[in-house]
mmCIF file of C-alpha atoms (C1' of nucleotides) in Angstrom:
data_model
loop_
_atom_site.group_PDB
_atom_site.id
_atom_site.type_symbol
_atom_site.label_atom_id
_atom_site.label_comp_id
_atom_site.label_asym_id
_atom_site.label_seq_id
_atom_site.Cartn_x
_atom_site.Cartn_y
_atom_site.Cartn_z
ATOM 1 C CA MET A 1 122.754 89.204 128.359
ATOM 2 C CA THR A 2 122.626 92.967 128.334
ATOM 3 C CA ILE A 3 119.701 94.959 129.583
ATOM 4 C CA THR A 4 118.786 95.847 126.003
ATOM 5 C CA GLU A 5 118.521 92.205 125.090
ATOM 6 C CA VAL A 6 116.483 91.270 128.125
ATOM 7 C CA SER A 7 114.272 94.286 127.576
ATOM 8 C CA LYS A 8 113.545 93.174 124.025
ATOM 9 C CA LYS A 9 113.168 89.534 124.928
ATOM 10 C CA TYR A 10 110.488 90.143 127.535
ATOM 11 C CA ASP A 11 109.083 93.412 126.266
ATOM 12 C CA LEU A 12 109.773 95.281 129.472
ATOM 13 C CA SER A 13 111.447 98.682 129.427
ATOM 14 C CA GLN A 14 114.996 99.002 130.676
ATOM 15 C CA ASP A 15 113.685 101.354 133.307
ATOM 16 C CA THR A 16 111.251 98.723 134.480
ATOM 17 C CA LEU A 17 113.999 96.101 134.630
ATOM 18 C CA ARG A 18 116.209 98.386 136.709
ATOM 19 C CA TYR A 19 113.218 99.289 138.846
ATOM 20 C CA TYR A 20 112.347 95.643 139.478
ATOM 21 C CA GLU A 21 115.889 94.950 140.497
ATOM 22 C CA ARG A 22 116.092 98.000 142.729
ATOM 23 C CA ILE A 23 112.961 97.028 144.665
ATOM 24 C CA GLY A 24 113.941 93.362 144.903
ATOM 25 C CA LEU A 25 111.380 91.874 142.589
ATOM 26 C CA ILE A 26 114.146 90.156 140.671
ATOM 27 C CA PRO A 27 117.498 89.172 142.144
ATOM 28 C CA GLY A 28 120.481 91.512 141.961
ATOM 29 C CA VAL A 29 122.082 91.164 138.536
ATOM 30 C CA ASN A 30 125.853 90.831 138.222
ATOM 31 C CA ARG A 31 127.844 93.642 136.588
ATOM 32 C CA ASN A 32 130.927 93.389 134.414
ATOM 33 C CA LYS A 33 134.110 95.304 135.269
ATOM 34 C CA SER A 34 132.624 98.530 133.981
ATOM 35 C CA GLY A 35 129.482 98.180 136.055
ATOM 36 C CA ILE A 36 127.145 97.077 133.291
ATOM 37 C CA ARG A 37 124.463 94.480 134.022
ATOM 38 C CA ASP A 38 124.992 90.987 132.650
ATOM 39 C CA TYR A 39 121.811 88.928 133.078
ATOM 40 C CA THR A 40 122.246 85.183 133.609
ATOM 41 C CA ASN A 41 119.673 82.603 132.511
ATOM 42 C CA GLU A 42 118.561 82.418 136.097
ATOM 43 C CA ASP A 43 118.016 86.180 136.144
ATOM 44 C CA CYS A 44 115.986 85.893 132.961
ATOM 45 C CA LYS A 45 113.772 83.277 134.524
ATOM 46 C CA TRP A 46 113.006 85.656 137.340
ATOM 47 C CA VAL A 47 112.286 88.440 134.892
ATOM 48 C CA GLU A 48 109.899 86.218 133.032
ATOM 49 C CA PHE A 49 108.258 85.036 136.237
ATOM 50 C CA ALA A 50 107.858 88.603 137.465
ATOM 51 C CA LYS A 51 106.348 89.681 134.186
ATOM 52 C CA CYS A 52 103.928 86.787 134.119
ATOM 53 C CA MET A 53 102.778 87.252 137.693
ATOM 54 C CA ARG A 54 102.481 91.008 137.342
ATOM 55 C CA SER A 55 100.412 90.614 134.188
ATOM 56 C CA ALA A 56 98.042 88.391 136.097
ATOM 57 C CA GLY A 57 97.708 91.166 138.651
ATOM 58 C CA LEU A 58 99.751 89.882 141.578
ATOM 59 C CA ALA A 59 100.992 92.781 143.657
ATOM 60 C CA ILE A 60 104.631 93.766 143.483
ATOM 61 C CA GLU A 61 104.834 93.648 147.261
ATOM 62 C CA VAL A 62 103.922 89.971 147.308
ATOM 63 C CA LEU A 63 106.421 89.066 144.623
ATOM 64 C CA ILE A 64 109.147 90.904 146.484
ATOM 65 C CA GLU A 65 108.313 88.835 149.523
ATOM 66 C CA TYR A 66 108.417 85.648 147.484
ATOM 67 C CA LEU A 67 111.883 86.399 146.163
ATOM 68 C CA ALA A 68 113.073 87.401 149.625
ATOM 69 C CA LEU A 69 111.841 84.075 151.009
ATOM 70 C CA PHE A 70 113.428 82.221 148.126
ATOM 71 C CA GLU A 71 116.759 83.863 148.822
ATOM 72 C CA GLN A 72 116.587 82.781 152.447
ATOM 73 C CA GLY A 73 116.822 79.176 151.322
ATOM 74 C CA ASP A 74 115.013 75.955 152.076
ATOM 75 C CA GLU A 75 113.793 76.968 155.525
ATOM 76 C CA THR A 76 111.197 79.107 153.787
ATOM 77 C CA ILE A 77 109.720 76.460 151.532
ATOM 78 C CA ALA A 78 106.564 76.157 153.615
ATOM 79 C CA ALA A 79 106.123 79.929 153.784
ATOM 80 C CA ARG A 80 106.595 80.239 150.042
ATOM 81 C CA LYS A 81 104.026 77.560 149.421
ATOM 82 C CA GLU A 82 101.585 79.371 151.708
ATOM 83 C CA LEU A 83 102.174 82.566 149.836
ATOM 84 C CA LEU A 84 101.615 80.915 146.482
ATOM 85 C CA ILE A 85 98.408 79.255 147.637
ATOM 86 C CA GLU A 86 97.065 82.535 148.943
ATOM 87 C CA GLN A 87 97.841 84.263 145.661
ATOM 88 C CA ARG A 88 96.499 81.388 143.626
ATOM 89 C CA ASN A 89 93.196 81.644 145.493
ATOM 90 C CA ARG A 90 92.975 85.372 145.036
ATOM 91 C CA LEU A 91 93.666 84.943 141.360
ATOM 92 C CA ALA A 92 91.028 82.237 141.000
ATOM 93 C CA ALA A 93 88.496 84.499 142.690
ATOM 94 C CA ARG A 94 89.317 87.394 140.415
ATOM 95 C CA ILE A 95 89.001 85.173 137.379
ATOM 96 C CA GLU A 96 85.558 84.057 138.479
ATOM 97 C CA GLU A 97 84.441 87.611 139.017
ATOM 98 C CA MET A 98 85.733 88.592 135.629
ATOM 99 C CA GLN A 99 84.045 85.655 133.997
ATOM 100 C CA SER A 100 80.682 86.670 135.302
ATOM 101 C CA THR A 101 81.288 90.200 134.095
ATOM 102 C CA LEU A 102 82.250 88.762 130.729
ATOM 103 C CA LYS A 103 78.918 86.992 130.570
ATOM 104 C CA ARG A 104 77.167 90.184 131.477
ATOM 105 C CA LEU A 105 78.922 92.041 128.694
ATOM 106 C CA ASP A 106 77.979 89.316 126.236
ATOM 107 C CA GLY A 107 74.377 89.684 127.291
ATOM 108 C CA LYS A 108 74.517 93.436 126.881
ATOM 109 C CA ILE A 109 76.069 93.100 123.443
ATOM 110 C CA GLN A 110 73.290 90.757 122.409
ATOM 111 C CA THR A 111 70.763 93.329 123.504
ATOM 112 C CA TYR A 112 72.532 95.843 121.302
ATOM 113 C CA ASP A 113 72.413 93.393 118.379
ATOM 114 C CA GLN A 114 68.669 93.339 118.794
ATOM 115 C CA SER A 115 68.299 97.056 119.103
ATOM 116 C CA VAL A 116 70.310 97.689 115.965
ATOM 117 C CA LEU A 117 68.163 95.186 114.087
ATOM 118 C CA ILE A 118 65.010 96.817 115.312
ATOM 119 C CA ARG A 119 66.200 100.243 114.273
ATOM 120 C CA GLU A 120 67.233 98.959 110.874
ATOM 121 C CA LYS A 121 63.855 97.430 110.291
ATOM 122 C CA GLY A 122 62.140 100.576 111.539
ATOM 123 C CA LEU A 123 60.383 98.584 114.196
ATOM 124 C CA GLN A 124 59.225 99.728 117.589
ATOM 125 C CA TRP A 125 61.635 99.345 120.484
ATOM 126 C CA PRO A 126 60.203 96.645 122.716
ATOM 127 C CA LYS A 127 58.745 97.808 126.013
ATOM 128 C CA GLU A 128 61.119 97.924 128.957
ATOM 129 C CA MET B 1 68.190 107.327 148.262
ATOM 130 C CA THR B 2 70.859 109.240 150.104
ATOM 131 C CA ILE B 3 74.549 108.871 149.430
ATOM 132 C CA THR B 4 74.965 106.997 152.714
ATOM 133 C CA GLU B 5 72.428 104.411 151.640
ATOM 134 C CA VAL B 6 73.901 103.966 148.190
ATOM 135 C CA SER B 7 77.357 103.798 149.691
ATOM 136 C CA LYS B 8 76.294 100.973 151.988
ATOM 137 C CA LYS B 9 74.265 99.187 149.352
ATOM 138 C CA TYR B 10 77.150 98.916 146.903
ATOM 139 C CA ASP B 11 80.058 99.093 149.294
ATOM 140 C CA LEU B 12 81.585 102.124 147.647
ATOM 141 C CA SER B 13 82.741 105.093 149.706
ATOM 142 C CA GLN B 14 80.795 108.324 149.544
ATOM 143 C CA ASP B 15 83.908 109.946 148.202
ATOM 144 C CA THR B 16 84.067 107.417 145.418
ATOM 145 C CA LEU B 17 80.415 107.984 144.563
ATOM 146 C CA ARG B 18 80.933 111.743 144.386
ATOM 147 C CA TYR B 19 84.112 111.189 142.405
ATOM 148 C CA TYR B 20 82.371 108.922 139.911
ATOM 149 C CA GLU B 21 79.672 111.489 139.412
ATOM 150 C CA ARG B 22 82.123 114.343 139.057
ATOM 151 C CA ILE B 23 84.074 112.590 136.301
ATOM 152 C CA GLY B 24 80.943 111.399 134.491
ATOM 153 C CA LEU B 25 81.183 107.701 135.196
ATOM 154 C CA ILE B 26 77.657 107.759 136.555
ATOM 155 C CA PRO B 27 74.981 110.267 135.498
ATOM 156 C CA GLY B 28 74.467 113.508 137.421
ATOM 157 C CA VAL B 29 72.341 112.772 140.476
ATOM 158 C CA ASN B 30 69.420 115.054 141.366
ATOM 159 C CA ARG B 31 69.614 117.161 144.527
ATOM 160 C CA ASN B 32 66.819 118.116 146.905
ATOM 161 C CA LYS B 33 66.125 121.767 147.811
ATOM 162 C CA SER B 34 69.096 121.828 150.176
ATOM 163 C CA GLY B 35 71.480 120.478 147.553
ATOM 164 C CA ILE B 36 71.699 116.936 148.878
ATOM 165 C CA ARG B 37 71.912 114.045 146.427
ATOM 166 C CA ASP B 38 68.859 111.865 145.966
ATOM 167 C CA TYR B 39 69.732 108.771 143.947
ATOM 168 C CA THR B 40 67.011 107.288 141.732
ATOM 169 C CA ASN B 41 66.773 103.597 140.877
ATOM 170 C CA GLU B 42 68.250 104.438 137.519
ATOM 171 C CA ASP B 43 71.197 106.120 139.219
ATOM 172 C CA CYS B 44 71.685 103.033 141.357
ATOM 173 C CA LYS B 45 71.784 100.837 138.278
ATOM 174 C CA TRP B 46 74.591 102.952 136.928
ATOM 175 C CA VAL B 47 76.432 102.782 140.219
ATOM 176 C CA GLU B 48 76.144 99.035 140.206
ATOM 177 C CA PHE B 49 77.216 98.807 136.581
ATOM 178 C CA ALA B 50 80.201 101.047 137.221
ATOM 179 C CA LYS B 51 81.238 99.007 140.207
ATOM 180 C CA CYS B 52 80.927 95.728 138.347
ATOM 181 C CA MET B 53 82.852 96.921 135.306
ATOM 182 C CA ARG B 54 85.550 98.560 137.391
ATOM 183 C CA SER B 55 86.005 95.395 139.437
ATOM 184 C CA ALA B 56 86.565 93.496 136.229
ATOM 185 C CA GLY B 57 89.269 95.979 135.359
ATOM 186 C CA LEU B 58 87.624 98.117 132.679
ATOM 187 C CA ALA B 59 89.237 101.532 132.576
ATOM 188 C CA ILE B 60 87.359 104.500 133.982
ATOM 189 C CA GLU B 61 87.993 106.391 130.765
ATOM 190 C CA VAL B 62 86.118 103.807 128.731
ATOM 191 C CA LEU B 63 83.162 103.756 131.089
ATOM 192 C CA ILE B 64 82.954 107.531 130.980
ATOM 193 C CA GLU B 65 82.809 107.299 127.206
ATOM 194 C CA TYR B 66 80.089 104.672 127.390
ATOM 195 C CA LEU B 67 77.898 106.835 129.594
ATOM 196 C CA ALA B 68 78.557 109.877 127.403
ATOM 197 C CA LEU B 69 77.439 107.896 124.347
ATOM 198 C CA PHE B 70 74.419 106.608 126.195
ATOM 199 C CA GLU B 71 73.397 110.119 127.097
ATOM 200 C CA GLN B 72 73.587 111.162 123.471
ATOM 201 C CA GLY B 73 70.695 108.845 122.684
ATOM 202 C CA ASP B 74 69.912 106.217 120.112
ATOM 203 C CA GLU B 75 72.227 107.573 117.417
ATOM 204 C CA THR B 76 75.105 106.102 119.423
ATOM 205 C CA ILE B 77 73.795 102.561 119.721
ATOM 206 C CA ALA B 78 76.236 101.244 117.148
ATOM 207 C CA ALA B 79 79.166 103.042 118.765
ATOM 208 C CA ARG B 80 78.216 101.725 122.186
ATOM 209 C CA LYS B 81 78.020 98.207 120.861
ATOM 210 C CA GLU B 82 81.462 98.588 119.306
ATOM 211 C CA LEU B 83 82.824 99.833 122.595
ATOM 212 C CA LEU B 84 81.322 96.929 124.501
ATOM 213 C CA ILE B 85 82.659 94.387 122.029
ATOM 214 C CA GLU B 86 86.126 95.861 122.255
ATOM 215 C CA GLN B 87 86.037 95.750 126.046
ATOM 216 C CA ARG B 88 84.560 92.292 126.092
ATOM 217 C CA ASN B 89 87.429 91.054 123.937
ATOM 218 C CA ARG B 90 90.024 92.703 126.106
ATOM 219 C CA LEU B 91 88.425 91.165 129.148
ATOM 220 C CA ALA B 92 88.318 87.704 127.565
ATOM 221 C CA ALA B 93 91.995 88.010 126.692
ATOM 222 C CA ARG B 94 92.909 89.026 130.222
ATOM 223 C CA ILE B 95 90.933 86.140 131.626
ATOM 224 C CA GLU B 96 92.789 83.701 129.400
ATOM 225 C CA GLU B 97 96.118 85.120 130.424
ATOM 226 C CA MET B 98 95.154 84.865 134.057
ATOM 227 C CA GLN B 99 93.947 81.328 133.627
ATOM 228 C CA SER B 100 97.260 80.206 132.257
ATOM 229 C CA THR B 101 99.009 81.948 135.132
ATOM 230 C CA LEU B 102 96.654 80.178 137.493
ATOM 231 C CA LYS B 103 97.701 76.861 136.021
ATOM 232 C CA ARG B 104 101.307 77.831 136.395
ATOM 233 C CA LEU B 105 100.776 78.672 140.049
ATOM 234 C CA ASP B 106 99.042 75.357 140.597
ATOM 235 C CA GLY B 107 102.018 73.602 139.068
ATOM 236 C CA LYS B 108 104.418 75.526 141.260
ATOM 237 C CA ILE B 109 102.388 74.715 144.347
ATOM 238 C CA GLN B 110 102.483 71.033 143.471
ATOM 239 C CA THR B 111 106.244 71.254 143.210
ATOM 240 C CA TYR B 112 106.291 72.748 146.682
ATOM 241 C CA ASP B 113 104.093 69.909 147.939
ATOM 242 C CA GLN B 114 106.723 67.519 146.707
ATOM 243 C CA SER B 115 109.612 69.438 148.134
ATOM 244 C CA VAL B 116 108.027 69.598 151.573
ATOM 245 C CA LEU B 117 107.431 65.850 151.467
ATOM 246 C CA ILE B 118 110.977 65.214 150.444
ATOM 247 C CA ARG B 119 112.330 67.370 153.244
ATOM 248 C CA GLU B 120 110.056 65.671 155.752
ATOM 249 C CA LYS B 121 111.266 62.276 154.702
ATOM 250 C CA GLY B 122 114.849 63.468 154.733
ATOM 251 C CA LEU B 123 115.257 62.476 151.128
ATOM 252 C CA GLN B 124 117.520 63.987 148.532
ATOM 253 C CA TRP B 125 116.169 66.857 146.465
ATOM 254 C CA PRO B 126 115.718 65.514 142.919
ATOM 255 C CA LYS B 127 118.202 66.782 140.341
ATOM 256 C CA GLU B 128 117.134 69.924 138.447
ATOM 257 C "C1'" DT C 1 141.560 112.230 120.161
ATOM 258 C "C1'" DC C 2 137.053 113.317 119.917
ATOM 259 C "C1'" DT C 3 132.530 111.964 119.522
ATOM 260 C "C1'" DT C 4 128.800 108.860 119.712
ATOM 261 C "C1'" DG C 5 125.990 105.783 121.963
ATOM 262 C "C1'" DA C 6 124.811 102.421 125.498
ATOM 263 C "C1'" DC C 7 124.930 102.037 130.136
ATOM 264 C "C1'" DT C 8 125.098 103.591 135.130
ATOM 265 C "C1'" DT C 9 122.898 105.898 139.480
ATOM 266 C "C1'" DG C 10 119.800 108.553 142.459
ATOM 267 C "C1'" DG C 11 116.027 110.975 142.438
ATOM 268 C "C1'" DA C 12 112.058 113.414 140.517
ATOM 269 C "C1'" DG C 13 107.794 113.170 137.764
ATOM 270 C "C1'" DT C 14 103.594 110.836 135.918
ATOM 271 C "C1'" DT C 15 99.316 108.197 135.645
ATOM 272 C "C1'" DG C 16 95.116 106.081 137.173
ATOM 273 C "C1'" DA C 17 92.120 105.756 140.636
ATOM 274 C "C1'" DC C 18 90.825 107.006 144.327
ATOM 275 C "C1'" DT C 19 90.854 109.293 149.303
ATOM 276 C "C1'" DC C 20 91.102 112.984 152.380
ATOM 277 C "C1'" DC C 21 90.375 117.636 153.974
ATOM 278 C "C1'" DA C 22 88.727 122.364 155.076
ATOM 279 C "C1'" DG C 23 85.121 125.331 155.210
ATOM 280 C "C1'" DA C 24 80.281 126.030 154.829
ATOM 281 C "C1'" DG C 25 75.182 124.985 154.892
ATOM 282 C "C1'" DG C 26 71.054 122.549 156.625
ATOM 283 C "C1'" DA C 27 68.578 119.347 159.616
ATOM 284 C "C1'" DT C 28 68.004 117.021 164.057
ATOM 285 C "C1'" DA C 29 68.565 116.225 169.066
ATOM 286 C "C1'" DT C 30 69.002 118.251 173.885
ATOM 287 C "C1'" DA D 1 69.579 128.052 170.941
ATOM 288 C "C1'" DT D 2 73.453 125.439 170.782
ATOM 289 C "C1'" DA D 3 75.638 121.381 169.587
ATOM 290 C "C1'" DT D 4 75.992 117.493 166.683
ATOM 291 C "C1'" DC D 5 75.377 115.348 162.175
ATOM 292 C "C1'" DC D 6 75.271 114.778 157.555
ATOM 293 C "C1'" DT D 7 76.057 116.636 153.407
ATOM 294 C "C1'" DC D 8 78.052 119.804 150.097
ATOM 295 C "C1'" DT D 9 82.158 121.681 147.069
ATOM 296 C "C1'" DG D 10 86.757 122.421 145.272
ATOM 297 C "C1'" DG D 11 90.999 121.151 145.720
ATOM 298 C "C1'" DA D 12 94.931 118.765 147.716
ATOM 299 C "C1'" DG D 13 97.037 114.356 149.027
ATOM 300 C "C1'" DT D 14 98.024 109.332 148.517
ATOM 301 C "C1'" DC D 15 99.319 104.964 146.584
ATOM 302 C "C1'" DA D 16 101.006 101.583 143.277
ATOM 303 C "C1'" DA D 17 103.625 101.051 139.572
ATOM 304 C "C1'" DC D 18 106.083 102.681 136.716
ATOM 305 C "C1'" DT D 19 108.661 106.349 133.638
ATOM 306 C "C1'" DC D 20 111.673 110.017 132.885
ATOM 307 C "C1'" DC D 21 115.720 112.824 133.650
ATOM 308 C "C1'" DA D 22 120.392 114.684 134.640
ATOM 309 C "C1'" DA D 23 124.942 113.885 135.270
ATOM 310 C "C1'" DG D 24 128.468 110.770 134.824
ATOM 311 C "C1'" DT D 25 131.252 106.444 132.945
ATOM 312 C "C1'" DC D 26 133.064 103.652 129.527
ATOM 313 C "C1'" DA D 27 134.016 101.337 124.986
ATOM 314 C "C1'" DA D 28 134.200 101.644 120.131
ATOM 315 C "C1'" DG D 29 134.481 104.005 115.754
ATOM 316 C "C1'" DA D 30 135.963 108.211 112.461
#
DNA sequence: TCTTGACTTGGAGTTGACTCCAGAGGATAT
DNA sequence: ATATCCTCTGGAGTCAACTCCAAGTCAAGA
């Protein structure tokens, strides 16, 4: 697959794909005889994984480390698991925080519903 | 309240507090005769709101707009509600995305559990 | 053969959100 | 009174994560 195809498939710019490769967030992609990238299925999986994890807010640094560990082979399985657990826990915490903020926003919006109603009816704004 | 107190109370640096005020993310804080900030309770509520919304990932730009609308008075109630609904929906979408990534991480971690077990037992890695 | 267009690289520029700094003014402690 | 703090301002610097650019290569079409 060419970079254009991968770019379209995962909705990531070509620049971002080259950037991810350069910094080691995805593995090095093979080139044909004229030096042009040819993404394998395996490469694509990494692209997709990177995109997914980045969208969830995992830091690039951490994902680089994960790939580096992966490329060192089976000796690093325990370390990789550790890393994933750590990130999983961070993510879960962030989700919880965001959920409580979501609730707060819902509450605020409800208050606005009320206030609009009150204004429409020409009523007094309730105290406090 | 002084900036030091507010800074400690909400765990935001003094620089961040001054920055937030400068860009209009919190209202202008009154100064005493020697020009030093004296935060009111109202100011603190805005600081807390800003911190909460920022932690959930709402963009500074949007929060600046919200405060600007708020300061324009009741004419902007409808616009503020719109803004909040829009942000609420974005937030809900991000949470969902993150939740599915969380599940994916959990799955991956389980796989690692298995693989560690298999290595410990000296068994063959299962195909694929 | 000449041009067009996709691709390459290395490096510079941008954006959002802070974070730090220098220089100056008051207030407090010795 | 001098030193030490805390605060002020305006502006510069930093960091993560891209994003853009210039100069060059190569293959394919008119």
